PDB file of C-alpha atoms in Angstrom:
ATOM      1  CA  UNK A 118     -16.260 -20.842  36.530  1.00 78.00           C
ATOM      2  CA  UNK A 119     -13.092 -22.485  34.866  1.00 84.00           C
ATOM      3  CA  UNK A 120     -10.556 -20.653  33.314  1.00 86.00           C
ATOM      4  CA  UNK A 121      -9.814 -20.679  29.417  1.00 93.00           C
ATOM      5  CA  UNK A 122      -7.169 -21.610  27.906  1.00 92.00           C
ATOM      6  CA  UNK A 123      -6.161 -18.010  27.041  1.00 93.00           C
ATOM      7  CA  UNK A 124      -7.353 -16.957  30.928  1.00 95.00           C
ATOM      8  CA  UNK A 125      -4.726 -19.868  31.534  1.00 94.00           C
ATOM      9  CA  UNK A 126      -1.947 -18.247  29.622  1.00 94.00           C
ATOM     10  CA  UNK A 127      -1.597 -14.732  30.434  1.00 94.00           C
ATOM     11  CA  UNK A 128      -1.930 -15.480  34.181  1.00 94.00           C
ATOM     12  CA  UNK A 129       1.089 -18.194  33.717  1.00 95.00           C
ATOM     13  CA  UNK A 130       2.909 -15.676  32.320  1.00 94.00           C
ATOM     14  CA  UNK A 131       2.194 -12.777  34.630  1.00 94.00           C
ATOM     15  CA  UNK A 132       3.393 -15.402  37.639  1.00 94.00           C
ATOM     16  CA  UNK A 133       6.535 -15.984  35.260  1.00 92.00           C
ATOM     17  CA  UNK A 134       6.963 -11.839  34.947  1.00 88.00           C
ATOM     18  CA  UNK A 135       6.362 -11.591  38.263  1.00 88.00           C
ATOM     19  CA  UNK A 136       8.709 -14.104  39.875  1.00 89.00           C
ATOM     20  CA  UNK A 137      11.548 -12.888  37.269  1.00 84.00           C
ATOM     21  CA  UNK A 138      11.326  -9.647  39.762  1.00 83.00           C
ATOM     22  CA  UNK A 139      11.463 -10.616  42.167  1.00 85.00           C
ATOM     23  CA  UNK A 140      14.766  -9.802  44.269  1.00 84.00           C
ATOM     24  CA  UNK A 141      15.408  -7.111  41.984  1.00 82.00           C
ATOM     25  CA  UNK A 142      15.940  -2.962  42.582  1.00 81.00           C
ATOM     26  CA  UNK A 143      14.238  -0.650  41.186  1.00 80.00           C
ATOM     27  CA  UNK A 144      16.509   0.317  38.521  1.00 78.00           C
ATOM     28  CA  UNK A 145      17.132  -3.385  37.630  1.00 74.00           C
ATOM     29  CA  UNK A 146      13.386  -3.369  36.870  1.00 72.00           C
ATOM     30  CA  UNK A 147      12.757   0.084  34.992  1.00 73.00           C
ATOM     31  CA  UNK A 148      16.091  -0.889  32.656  1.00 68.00           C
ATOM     32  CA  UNK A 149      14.442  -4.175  31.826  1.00 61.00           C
ATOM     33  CA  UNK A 150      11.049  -2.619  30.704  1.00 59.00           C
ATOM     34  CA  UNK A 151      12.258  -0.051  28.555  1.00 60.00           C
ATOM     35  CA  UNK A 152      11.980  -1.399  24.914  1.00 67.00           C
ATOM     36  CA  UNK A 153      11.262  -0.042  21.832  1.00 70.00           C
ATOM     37  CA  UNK A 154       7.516   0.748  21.309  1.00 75.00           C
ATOM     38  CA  UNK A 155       5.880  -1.357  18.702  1.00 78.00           C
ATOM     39  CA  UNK A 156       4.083   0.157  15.635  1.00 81.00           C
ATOM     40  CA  UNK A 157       0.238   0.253  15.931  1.00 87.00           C
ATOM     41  CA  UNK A 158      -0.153  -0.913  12.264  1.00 87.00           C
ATOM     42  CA  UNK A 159       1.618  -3.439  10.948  1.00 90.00           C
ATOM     43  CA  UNK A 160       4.037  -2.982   7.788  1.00 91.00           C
ATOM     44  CA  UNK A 161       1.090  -5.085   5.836  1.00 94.00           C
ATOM     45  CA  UNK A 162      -0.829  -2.236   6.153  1.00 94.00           C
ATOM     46  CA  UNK A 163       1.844   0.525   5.064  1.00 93.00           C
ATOM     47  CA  UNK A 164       2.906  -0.927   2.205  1.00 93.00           C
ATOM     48  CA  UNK A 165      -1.061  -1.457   1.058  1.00 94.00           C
ATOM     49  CA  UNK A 166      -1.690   2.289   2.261  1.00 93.00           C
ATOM     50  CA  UNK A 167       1.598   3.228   0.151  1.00 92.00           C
ATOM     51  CA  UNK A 168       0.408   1.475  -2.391  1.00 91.00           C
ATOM     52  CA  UNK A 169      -2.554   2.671  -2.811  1.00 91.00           C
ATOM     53  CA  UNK A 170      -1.888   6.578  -2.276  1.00 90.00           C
ATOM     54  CA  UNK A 171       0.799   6.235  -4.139  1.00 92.00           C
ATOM     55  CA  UNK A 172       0.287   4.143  -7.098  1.00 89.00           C
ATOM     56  CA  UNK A 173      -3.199   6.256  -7.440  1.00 88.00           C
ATOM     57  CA  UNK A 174      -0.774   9.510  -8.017  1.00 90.00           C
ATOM     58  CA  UNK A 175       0.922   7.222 -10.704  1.00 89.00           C
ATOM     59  CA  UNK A 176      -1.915   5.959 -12.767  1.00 87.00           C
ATOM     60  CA  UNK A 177      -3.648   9.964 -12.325  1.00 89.00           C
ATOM     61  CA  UNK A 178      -0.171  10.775 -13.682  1.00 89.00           C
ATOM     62  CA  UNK A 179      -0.323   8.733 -16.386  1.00 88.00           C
ATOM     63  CA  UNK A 180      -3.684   9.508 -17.507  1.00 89.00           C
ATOM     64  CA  UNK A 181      -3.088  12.968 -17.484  1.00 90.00           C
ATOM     65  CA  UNK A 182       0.028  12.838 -19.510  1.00 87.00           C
ATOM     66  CA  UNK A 183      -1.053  10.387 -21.864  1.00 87.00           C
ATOM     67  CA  UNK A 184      -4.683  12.184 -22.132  1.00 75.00           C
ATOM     68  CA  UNK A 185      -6.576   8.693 -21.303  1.00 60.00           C
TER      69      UNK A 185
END
């Protein structure tokens, strides 16, 4: 079976990742993998969430006040 082009990809750059170790200690390598961990949801999605919760409160606010 050929490979895909994504299949094609990832394995050119796990030989990349892996030849950039090569060489290296272990502390070289656990230095170089520590990065900051990336969000599961992207800020799109907060500021719609945000939005929603929060501009909800206003408008029940408002209603309420006003006696909509």
């Amino acid at each position: 079976m050929a490979q895909t082009l994504e299949q094609r990809r990832r394995n050119a750059k796990f030989a990349k990742d892996q030849e950039a170790k090569m060489g290296k200690s272990e502390d070289q390598l656990k230095k170089r993998t520590k990065e900051t961990p990336k969000s599961p949801i992207s800020m799109f999605w907060l500021v719609l969430l945000g939005f929603v919760v929060f501009g909800g409160l206003v408008f029940e606010l408002l209603s309420r006040f006003f006696g909509l």
